[in-house]
mmCIF file of C-alpha atoms in Angstrom:
data_model
loop_
_atom_site.group_PDB
_atom_site.id
_atom_site.type_symbol
_atom_site.label_atom_id
_atom_site.label_comp_id
_atom_site.label_asym_id
_atom_site.label_seq_id
_atom_site.Cartn_x
_atom_site.Cartn_y
_atom_site.Cartn_z
ATOM 1 C CA MET A 3 44.274 -42.069 1.175
ATOM 2 C CA GLU A 4 45.930 -40.317 4.140
ATOM 3 C CA PHE A 5 47.479 -36.897 4.697
ATOM 4 C CA LEU A 6 50.663 -37.311 6.725
ATOM 5 C CA THR A 7 53.265 -35.129 8.358
ATOM 6 C CA GLY A 8 55.887 -35.375 11.074
ATOM 7 C CA LYS A 9 56.722 -38.777 12.532
ATOM 8 C CA GLU A 10 53.821 -40.466 10.725
ATOM 9 C CA LEU A 11 55.169 -39.440 7.321
ATOM 10 C CA GLU A 12 58.719 -40.352 8.280
ATOM 11 C CA ASN A 13 57.737 -43.859 9.416
ATOM 12 C CA ASP A 14 55.459 -44.422 6.443
ATOM 13 C CA ILE A 15 58.342 -43.750 4.032
ATOM 14 C CA TYR A 16 60.684 -45.941 6.081
ATOM 15 C CA ASP A 17 58.143 -48.795 5.998
ATOM 16 C CA THR A 18 57.465 -48.396 2.272
ATOM 17 C CA ILE A 19 61.165 -48.870 1.572
ATOM 18 C CA PHE A 20 61.784 -51.579 4.154
ATOM 19 C CA TYR A 21 58.787 -53.813 3.420
ATOM 20 C CA THR A 22 59.061 -53.799 -0.381
ATOM 21 C CA GLU A 23 58.713 -57.307 -1.811
ATOM 22 C CA LYS A 24 58.856 -56.765 -5.564
ATOM 23 C CA TYR A 25 59.929 -53.306 -6.719
ATOM 24 C CA LEU A 26 60.769 -50.004 -5.094
ATOM 25 C CA LEU A 27 60.646 -46.682 -6.943
ATOM 26 C CA VAL A 28 62.181 -43.640 -5.259
ATOM 27 C CA LEU A 29 62.124 -40.243 -6.972
ATOM 28 C CA SER A 30 64.004 -37.509 -5.151
ATOM 29 C CA PRO A 31 65.936 -34.582 -6.655
ATOM 30 C CA PHE A 32 68.380 -34.779 -3.763
ATOM 31 C CA ILE A 33 69.688 -37.927 -2.070
ATOM 32 C CA GLN A 34 71.854 -38.103 1.041
ATOM 33 C CA LEU A 35 71.869 -41.137 3.300
ATOM 34 C CA ASP A 36 72.901 -41.386 6.934
ATOM 35 C CA GLU A 37 73.813 -44.621 8.695
ATOM 36 C CA TYR A 38 70.206 -45.274 9.711
ATOM 37 C CA PHE A 39 69.076 -45.309 6.082
ATOM 38 C CA LYS A 40 71.920 -47.600 5.096
ATOM 39 C CA ASN A 41 71.966 -49.981 8.063
ATOM 40 C CA GLU A 42 68.280 -50.191 8.996
ATOM 41 C CA VAL A 43 66.051 -49.086 6.102
ATOM 42 C CA PHE A 44 67.597 -50.071 2.771
ATOM 43 C CA LYS A 45 69.696 -52.933 4.148
ATOM 44 C CA THR A 46 66.889 -55.455 3.694
ATOM 45 C CA HIS A 47 67.378 -55.221 -0.105
ATOM 46 C CA LEU A 48 71.170 -55.115 -0.147
ATOM 47 C CA ASN A 49 71.307 -58.890 -0.571
ATOM 48 C CA ASN A 50 67.848 -59.435 -2.050
ATOM 49 C CA ALA A 51 67.902 -59.998 -5.813
ATOM 50 C CA GLN A 52 64.116 -60.409 -5.893
ATOM 51 C CA VAL A 53 63.504 -56.694 -5.307
ATOM 52 C CA HIS A 54 64.194 -54.262 -8.141
ATOM 53 C CA VAL A 55 65.257 -50.921 -6.675
ATOM 54 C CA ILE A 56 64.839 -47.916 -8.991
ATOM 55 C CA ILE A 57 66.376 -44.620 -7.899
ATOM 56 C CA GLY A 58 65.581 -41.444 -9.821
ATOM 57 C CA PHE A 59 67.313 -38.158 -8.973
ATOM 58 C CA GLY A 60 67.752 -34.758 -10.643
ATOM 59 C CA LYS A 61 68.900 -31.136 -10.581
ATOM 60 C CA ASN A 62 72.452 -29.713 -10.715
ATOM 61 C CA GLU A 63 73.233 -30.608 -14.318
ATOM 62 C CA GLN A 64 76.751 -29.174 -14.028
ATOM 63 C CA ASN A 65 77.611 -31.037 -10.825
ATOM 64 C CA ILE A 66 75.396 -33.998 -9.954
ATOM 65 C CA SER A 67 77.350 -34.649 -6.751
ATOM 66 C CA ARG A 68 75.358 -31.782 -5.225
ATOM 67 C CA SER A 69 72.220 -33.867 -5.735
ATOM 68 C CA PHE A 70 73.558 -37.390 -5.240
ATOM 69 C CA LYS A 71 76.853 -37.747 -3.416
ATOM 70 C CA LYS A 72 79.458 -40.181 -4.705
ATOM 71 C CA GLN A 73 79.467 -42.316 -1.557
ATOM 72 C CA ASP A 74 75.689 -42.730 -1.747
ATOM 73 C CA ILE A 75 75.810 -43.697 -5.429
ATOM 74 C CA GLU A 76 78.504 -46.250 -4.603
ATOM 75 C CA TYR A 77 76.305 -47.620 -1.824
ATOM 76 C CA PHE A 78 73.418 -48.255 -4.217
ATOM 77 C CA THR A 79 75.646 -49.835 -6.881
ATOM 78 C CA GLN A 80 76.255 -52.686 -4.431
ATOM 79 C CA PHE A 81 72.615 -53.794 -4.707
ATOM 80 C CA PRO A 82 72.051 -56.958 -6.808
ATOM 81 C CA ASN A 83 69.036 -55.562 -8.713
ATOM 82 C CA ILE A 84 69.316 -51.798 -9.127
ATOM 83 C CA THR A 85 68.628 -49.057 -11.673
ATOM 84 C CA ILE A 86 69.770 -45.453 -11.260
ATOM 85 C CA VAL A 87 68.165 -42.829 -13.490
ATOM 86 C CA TYR A 88 69.058 -39.166 -13.891
ATOM 87 C CA ILE A 89 66.017 -36.900 -14.493
ATOM 88 C CA PRO A 90 67.241 -33.323 -15.117
ATOM 89 C CA ASN A 91 63.947 -31.523 -14.419
ATOM 90 C CA LEU A 92 62.852 -33.619 -11.457
ATOM 91 C CA HIS A 93 61.419 -31.639 -8.576
ATOM 92 C CA ALA A 94 58.709 -34.061 -7.336
ATOM 93 C CA LYS A 95 59.290 -36.621 -4.585
ATOM 94 C CA TYR A 96 57.761 -40.093 -4.650
ATOM 95 C CA TYR A 97 58.217 -43.326 -2.694
ATOM 96 C CA GLY A 98 56.341 -46.369 -3.915
ATOM 97 C CA ASN A 99 56.321 -50.132 -4.071
ATOM 98 C CA GLU A 100 53.889 -52.796 -5.281
ATOM 99 C CA LYS A 101 51.483 -52.004 -2.422
ATOM 100 C CA LYS A 102 51.887 -48.348 -1.461
ATOM 101 C CA ALA A 103 52.456 -44.921 -3.043
ATOM 102 C CA ILE A 104 53.561 -41.742 -1.253
ATOM 103 C CA VAL A 105 53.678 -38.317 -2.915
ATOM 104 C CA THR A 106 55.475 -35.888 -0.627
ATOM 105 C CA SER A 107 57.640 -32.802 -0.182
ATOM 106 C CA MET A 108 60.306 -34.981 1.493
ATOM 107 C CA ASN A 109 63.634 -35.484 -0.268
ATOM 108 C CA LEU A 110 65.631 -38.622 0.469
ATOM 109 C CA ILE A 111 67.923 -36.647 2.768
ATOM 110 C CA ASP A 112 68.594 -37.505 6.385
ATOM 111 C CA TYR A 113 68.306 -33.839 7.422
ATOM 112 C CA SER A 114 64.811 -33.555 5.912
ATOM 113 C CA PHE A 115 63.600 -36.565 7.885
ATOM 114 C CA ILE A 116 65.005 -35.278 11.146
ATOM 115 C CA ASN A 117 64.541 -31.501 11.030
ATOM 116 C CA ASN A 118 62.113 -30.266 8.347
ATOM 117 C CA ILE A 119 58.358 -29.808 8.405
ATOM 118 C CA GLU A 120 57.188 -31.954 5.489
ATOM 119 C CA PHE A 121 53.822 -33.079 4.124
ATOM 120 C CA GLY A 122 52.779 -36.140 2.170
ATOM 121 C CA VAL A 123 49.818 -38.127 0.885
ATOM 122 C CA SER A 124 49.873 -41.918 1.177
ATOM 123 C CA ALA A 125 47.690 -44.472 -0.615
ATOM 124 C CA VAL A 126 47.511 -48.264 -0.391
ATOM 125 C CA LYS A 127 46.714 -50.540 -3.312
ATOM 126 C CA LYS A 128 43.292 -52.165 -2.989
ATOM 127 C CA THR A 129 42.925 -55.934 -3.173
ATOM 128 C CA VAL A 130 39.397 -55.452 -4.542
ATOM 129 C CA GLY A 131 38.591 -52.565 -6.852
ATOM 130 C CA THR A 132 40.965 -49.754 -7.826
ATOM 131 C CA ASN A 133 42.577 -46.986 -5.827
ATOM 132 C CA ARG A 134 42.899 -44.334 -8.537
ATOM 133 C CA PHE A 135 45.473 -42.297 -6.603
ATOM 134 C CA PHE A 136 47.733 -45.325 -6.219
ATOM 135 C CA VAL A 137 47.428 -46.357 -9.890
ATOM 136 C CA ASP A 138 47.621 -42.876 -11.412
ATOM 137 C CA SER A 139 50.538 -41.681 -9.300
ATOM 138 C CA GLN A 140 52.536 -44.847 -9.906
ATOM 139 C CA ASN A 141 51.865 -44.868 -13.651
ATOM 140 C CA LYS A 142 52.821 -41.199 -13.935
ATOM 141 C CA CYS A 143 56.062 -41.715 -12.027
ATOM 142 C CA PHE A 144 57.103 -44.725 -14.116
ATOM 143 C CA LYS A 145 56.256 -42.736 -17.247
ATOM 144 C CA ILE A 146 58.540 -39.922 -16.091
ATOM 145 C CA VAL A 147 61.365 -42.404 -15.464
ATOM 146 C CA GLU A 148 60.851 -43.944 -18.911
ATOM 147 C CA GLU A 149 60.365 -40.804 -20.985
ATOM 148 C CA GLU A 150 62.325 -38.111 -19.132
ATOM 149 C CA GLY A 151 65.064 -40.170 -17.505
ATOM 150 C CA TYR A 152 68.630 -40.917 -18.558
ATOM 151 C CA THR A 153 69.507 -44.368 -17.256
ATOM 152 C CA ILE A 154 73.096 -44.265 -15.974
ATOM 153 C CA PHE A 155 73.509 -47.498 -14.007
ATOM 154 C CA VAL A 156 71.907 -50.924 -14.343
ATOM 155 C CA LYS A 157 72.729 -54.086 -12.439
ATOM 156 C CA ARG A 158 70.610 -57.189 -12.972
ATOM 157 C CA PRO A 159 70.453 -60.550 -11.198
ATOM 158 C CA LYS A 160 71.131 -63.892 -12.848
ATOM 159 C CA PHE A 161 69.191 -66.990 -11.897
ATOM 160 C CA LYS A 162 69.474 -70.686 -12.568
ATOM 161 C CA LYS A 163 66.192 -72.514 -13.026
ATOM 162 C CA ARG A 164 65.677 -75.593 -10.901
ATOM 163 C CA LEU A 165 64.647 -78.920 -12.389
ATOM 164 C CA LEU A 166 61.019 -79.133 -13.555
ATOM 165 C CA GLY A 167 60.724 -75.369 -13.184
ATOM 166 C CA LEU A 168 60.434 -75.570 -9.401
ATOM 167 C CA GLY A 169 61.754 -72.133 -8.521
ATOM 168 C CA LYS A 170 65.089 -70.511 -9.233
ATOM 169 C CA ASP A 171 68.439 -69.915 -7.538
ATOM 170 C CA TYR A 172 70.308 -66.614 -7.540
ATOM 171 C CA VAL A 173 73.818 -67.020 -8.971
ATOM 172 C CA GLY A 174 75.098 -63.437 -9.059
ATOM 173 C CA SER A 175 74.513 -60.116 -10.802
ATOM 174 C CA ASP A 176 75.949 -58.396 -13.867
ATOM 175 C CA VAL A 177 76.468 -54.672 -14.391
ATOM 176 C CA GLU A 178 74.796 -53.990 -17.730
ATOM 177 C CA LEU A 179 75.355 -50.230 -17.802
ATOM 178 C CA ASP A 180 77.647 -47.871 -15.912
ATOM 179 C CA ILE A 181 78.062 -44.329 -17.210
ATOM 180 C CA ILE A 182 78.091 -42.669 -13.788
ATOM 181 C CA GLU A 183 81.558 -41.217 -14.345
ATOM 182 C CA ASP A 184 80.481 -39.802 -17.702
ATOM 183 C CA ILE A 185 77.615 -37.812 -16.259
ATOM 184 C CA ALA A 186 79.592 -36.878 -13.143
ATOM 185 C CA SER A 187 82.297 -35.363 -15.343
ATOM 186 C CA GLY A 188 79.746 -33.350 -17.312
ATOM 187 C CA LYS A 189 80.017 -35.446 -20.455
ATOM 188 C CA GLU A 190 76.957 -35.327 -22.690
ATOM 189 C CA ILE A 191 75.135 -38.661 -22.715
ATOM 190 C CA GLY A 192 72.378 -40.099 -24.863
ATOM 191 C CA LYS A 193 69.004 -41.083 -23.495
ATOM 192 C CA ILE A 194 68.838 -44.743 -22.484
ATOM 193 C CA ARG A 195 65.445 -46.007 -21.338
ATOM 194 C CA LEU A 196 64.696 -48.258 -18.396
ATOM 195 C CA SER A 197 62.633 -50.506 -20.678
ATOM 196 C CA ASP A 198 65.762 -51.343 -22.713
ATOM 197 C CA PHE A 199 66.857 -53.714 -19.957
ATOM 198 C CA ARG A 200 65.425 -57.052 -18.896
ATOM 199 C CA ASP A 201 64.276 -57.615 -15.337
ATOM 200 C CA GLU A 202 66.451 -60.681 -14.857
ATOM 201 C CA GLN A 203 68.617 -63.220 -16.700
ATOM 202 C CA TYR A 204 68.821 -66.981 -16.669
ATOM 203 C CA VAL A 205 71.946 -69.072 -17.037
ATOM 204 C CA ASN A 206 72.527 -72.751 -17.777
ATOM 205 C CA SER A 207 68.897 -73.119 -18.783
ATOM 206 C CA ALA A 208 69.270 -73.889 -22.499
ATOM 207 C CA LEU A 209 69.113 -77.485 -23.690
ATOM 208 C CA LYS A 210 72.217 -78.824 -25.391
ATOM 209 C CA GLY A 211 71.877 -79.778 -29.052
ATOM 210 C CA ASP A 212 73.624 -82.665 -30.774
ATOM 211 C CA ARG A 213 77.374 -82.430 -31.050
ATOM 212 C CA VAL A 214 78.474 -81.361 -34.521
ATOM 213 C CA SER A 215 81.091 -83.558 -36.191
ATOM 214 C CA ARG A 216 84.509 -82.110 -37.026
ATOM 215 C CA GLU A 217 83.739 -82.445 -40.730
ATOM 216 C CA SER A 218 80.446 -80.619 -40.471
ATOM 217 C CA SER A 219 81.907 -77.834 -38.374
ATOM 218 C CA THR A 220 84.256 -76.840 -41.192
ATOM 219 C CA GLU A 221 81.498 -76.609 -43.793
ATOM 220 C CA GLU A 222 80.683 -73.086 -44.924
ATOM 221 C CA ILE A 223 77.257 -71.928 -43.814
ATOM 222 C CA PRO A 224 75.409 -69.947 -46.505
ATOM 223 C CA ARG A 225 75.022 -66.338 -45.385
ATOM 224 C CA ASN A 226 71.530 -65.457 -46.503
ATOM 225 C CA LYS A 227 70.479 -62.929 -43.914
ATOM 226 C CA LYS A 228 68.223 -61.108 -46.339
ATOM 227 C CA THR A 229 66.081 -64.199 -46.765
ATOM 228 C CA LEU A 230 65.800 -64.651 -43.017
ATOM 229 C CA LYS A 231 64.778 -61.035 -42.562
ATOM 230 C CA SER A 232 62.044 -61.396 -45.137
ATOM 231 C CA GLU A 233 60.683 -64.484 -43.389
ATOM 232 C CA ILE A 234 60.436 -62.841 -39.973
ATOM 233 C CA ASP A 235 60.394 -59.078 -39.568
ATOM 234 C CA LEU A 236 61.870 -58.319 -36.158
ATOM 235 C CA GLU A 237 60.332 -54.843 -36.215
ATOM 236 C CA GLN A 238 56.780 -56.184 -36.607
ATOM 237 C CA GLY A 239 55.693 -57.727 -33.351
ATOM 238 C CA HIS A 240 52.374 -57.377 -31.542
ATOM 239 C CA CYS A 241 51.570 -56.559 -27.929
ATOM 240 C CA ILE A 242 49.983 -59.737 -26.562
ATOM 241 C CA ARG A 243 47.384 -57.727 -24.641
ATOM 242 C CA CYS A 244 46.254 -54.867 -26.965
ATOM 243 C CA ASN A 245 47.789 -55.957 -30.334
ATOM 244 C CA LYS A 246 49.705 -52.681 -30.704
ATOM 245 C CA LYS A 247 52.756 -52.914 -33.006
ATOM 246 C CA ILE A 248 55.986 -53.437 -31.063
ATOM 247 C CA LYS A 249 59.405 -54.971 -31.718
ATOM 248 C CA LEU A 250 59.349 -58.748 -31.984
ATOM 249 C CA ASP A 251 61.094 -59.736 -28.748
ATOM 250 C CA ILE A 252 59.648 -62.693 -26.844
ATOM 251 C CA ASP A 253 61.254 -61.394 -23.644
ATOM 252 C CA LYS A 254 59.309 -58.112 -23.999
ATOM 253 C CA PRO A 255 55.858 -59.145 -25.290
ATOM 254 C CA LEU A 256 53.906 -56.115 -24.019
ATOM 255 C CA CYS A 257 53.829 -52.490 -25.101
ATOM 256 C CA TRP A 258 54.934 -50.021 -22.433
ATOM 257 C CA GLU A 259 51.406 -49.042 -21.384
ATOM 258 C CA CYS A 260 50.243 -52.647 -21.027
ATOM 259 C CA PHE A 261 53.463 -53.625 -19.290
ATOM 260 C CA LYS A 262 52.885 -51.039 -16.540
ATOM 261 C CA VAL A 263 49.472 -52.574 -15.844
ATOM 262 C CA TRP A 264 50.807 -56.154 -16.016
ATOM 263 C CA ASP A 265 53.764 -55.280 -13.773
ATOM 264 C CA GLN A 266 51.498 -54.445 -10.846
ATOM 265 C CA TYR A 267 50.956 -58.202 -10.391
ATOM 266 C CA GLY A 268 53.720 -59.705 -12.542
ATOM 267 C CA ASP A 269 51.790 -62.902 -13.285
ATOM 268 C CA LYS A 270 53.693 -64.547 -16.146
ATOM 269 C CA PHE A 271 50.840 -67.016 -16.697
ATOM 270 C CA HIS A 272 47.983 -64.519 -16.841
ATOM 271 C CA PRO A 273 45.960 -65.225 -20.027
ATOM 272 C CA GLU A 274 46.548 -62.711 -22.831
ATOM 273 C CA LYS A 275 44.886 -62.332 -26.244
ATOM 274 C CA PHE A 276 47.273 -62.041 -29.169
ATOM 275 C CA CYS A 277 50.298 -63.887 -30.529
ATOM 276 C CA ILE A 278 53.371 -61.637 -30.468
ATOM 277 C CA SER A 279 54.383 -62.779 -33.958
ATOM 278 C CA CYS A 280 51.288 -63.208 -36.131
ATOM 279 C CA GLY A 281 49.010 -60.938 -34.094
ATOM 280 C CA LYS A 282 46.098 -63.385 -34.261
ATOM 281 C CA GLU A 283 43.891 -64.141 -31.259
ATOM 282 C CA LYS A 284 45.577 -67.044 -29.494
ATOM 283 C CA ASP A 285 45.891 -68.499 -25.989
ATOM 284 C CA VAL A 286 49.178 -66.919 -24.900
ATOM 285 C CA TYR A 287 50.705 -65.448 -21.758
ATOM 286 C CA PHE A 288 53.811 -63.475 -20.771
ATOM 287 C CA SER A 289 56.176 -66.446 -20.483
ATOM 288 C CA LYS A 290 54.803 -68.020 -23.703
ATOM 289 C CA PRO A 291 53.828 -65.071 -25.913
ATOM 290 C CA ALA A 292 53.679 -66.871 -29.265
ATOM 291 C CA CYS A 293 51.255 -69.459 -30.620
ATOM 292 C CA TYR A 294 52.634 -72.938 -31.297
ATOM 293 C CA LYS A 295 53.208 -72.365 -35.019
ATOM 294 C CA CYS A 296 54.917 -69.006 -34.567
ATOM 295 C CA PHE A 297 56.986 -70.230 -31.640
ATOM 296 C CA SER A 298 58.368 -73.045 -33.802
ATOM 297 C CA GLU A 299 59.201 -70.576 -36.562
ATOM 298 C CA LEU A 300 60.861 -68.161 -34.153
ATOM 299 C CA LYS A 301 62.909 -70.964 -32.628
ATOM 300 C CA SER A 302 64.053 -72.106 -36.057
ATOM 301 C CA PHE A 303 64.837 -68.519 -37.043
ATOM 302 C CA ALA A 304 66.899 -67.944 -33.878
ATOM 303 C CA GLU A 305 68.884 -71.151 -34.389
ATOM 304 C CA THR A 306 69.692 -70.264 -37.999
ATOM 305 C CA ALA A 307 70.561 -66.664 -37.127
ATOM 306 C CA SER A 308 72.954 -67.803 -34.415
ATOM 307 C CA LYS A 309 74.818 -69.925 -36.969
ATOM 308 C CA LEU A 310 75.050 -67.024 -39.392
ATOM 309 C CA ASN A 311 76.506 -64.808 -36.698
#
């Protein structure tokens, strides 16, 4: 852990942003970018869908443009994998990625970097053992984003899986949430959590079923949703790591606390302990969170539900 000030602190923040490979979390009550920030620091992620950029800002409830100017918000909305979160009581400043965490007095404002006397503490994630400052500061900051933040903009990348699962190709991004104008105009908004959104989407990856005949397509499908609900309770899932009760969603198989730990490495094939559906001890992992029996039942349930809808 290092105490930094002056040019050392400035460059450490620049490098933390620039060299991010997986996710970047920036918490700053005030945000104002000059051309250097836009053209030399953040630009490396402007066309990089692999990096999830999370921007949290706060203050000035009656006029958020005093904290985060319109032109800077519009700049960030161009990113292919971006989340913007409004945190009304935010006063802390944090810059962190998958390898480094910086807690500082420095706002994300060009003037602060050039003119102010600022302090900061920087910590690097250990490859062996645990750096408690790195882990605790990062977990606390993500918890603030999740529990205190109002998500106002989300844009997520879409990928197409290659044959035999050999990598993936980026095919564009979709805006999943945009209520920037609502909050800018002072409209009251409900709390939307970061965890409500998936990290990424896949397209053209589903296998085609058999073509249904014209005669069969006109047959009425019995609408027995109550029976389906009794067979599989979508509210009764299990975290595949700690077995805590969660919603039954195979795309979100971990509780929030376990997800934060898992997300530090993001290994979708790391062995876990419990089936997301039955909760029994099984050989599962993030990308296959259900045991064979439950997975078959869930697949059958999803196919039937799609017909009913």
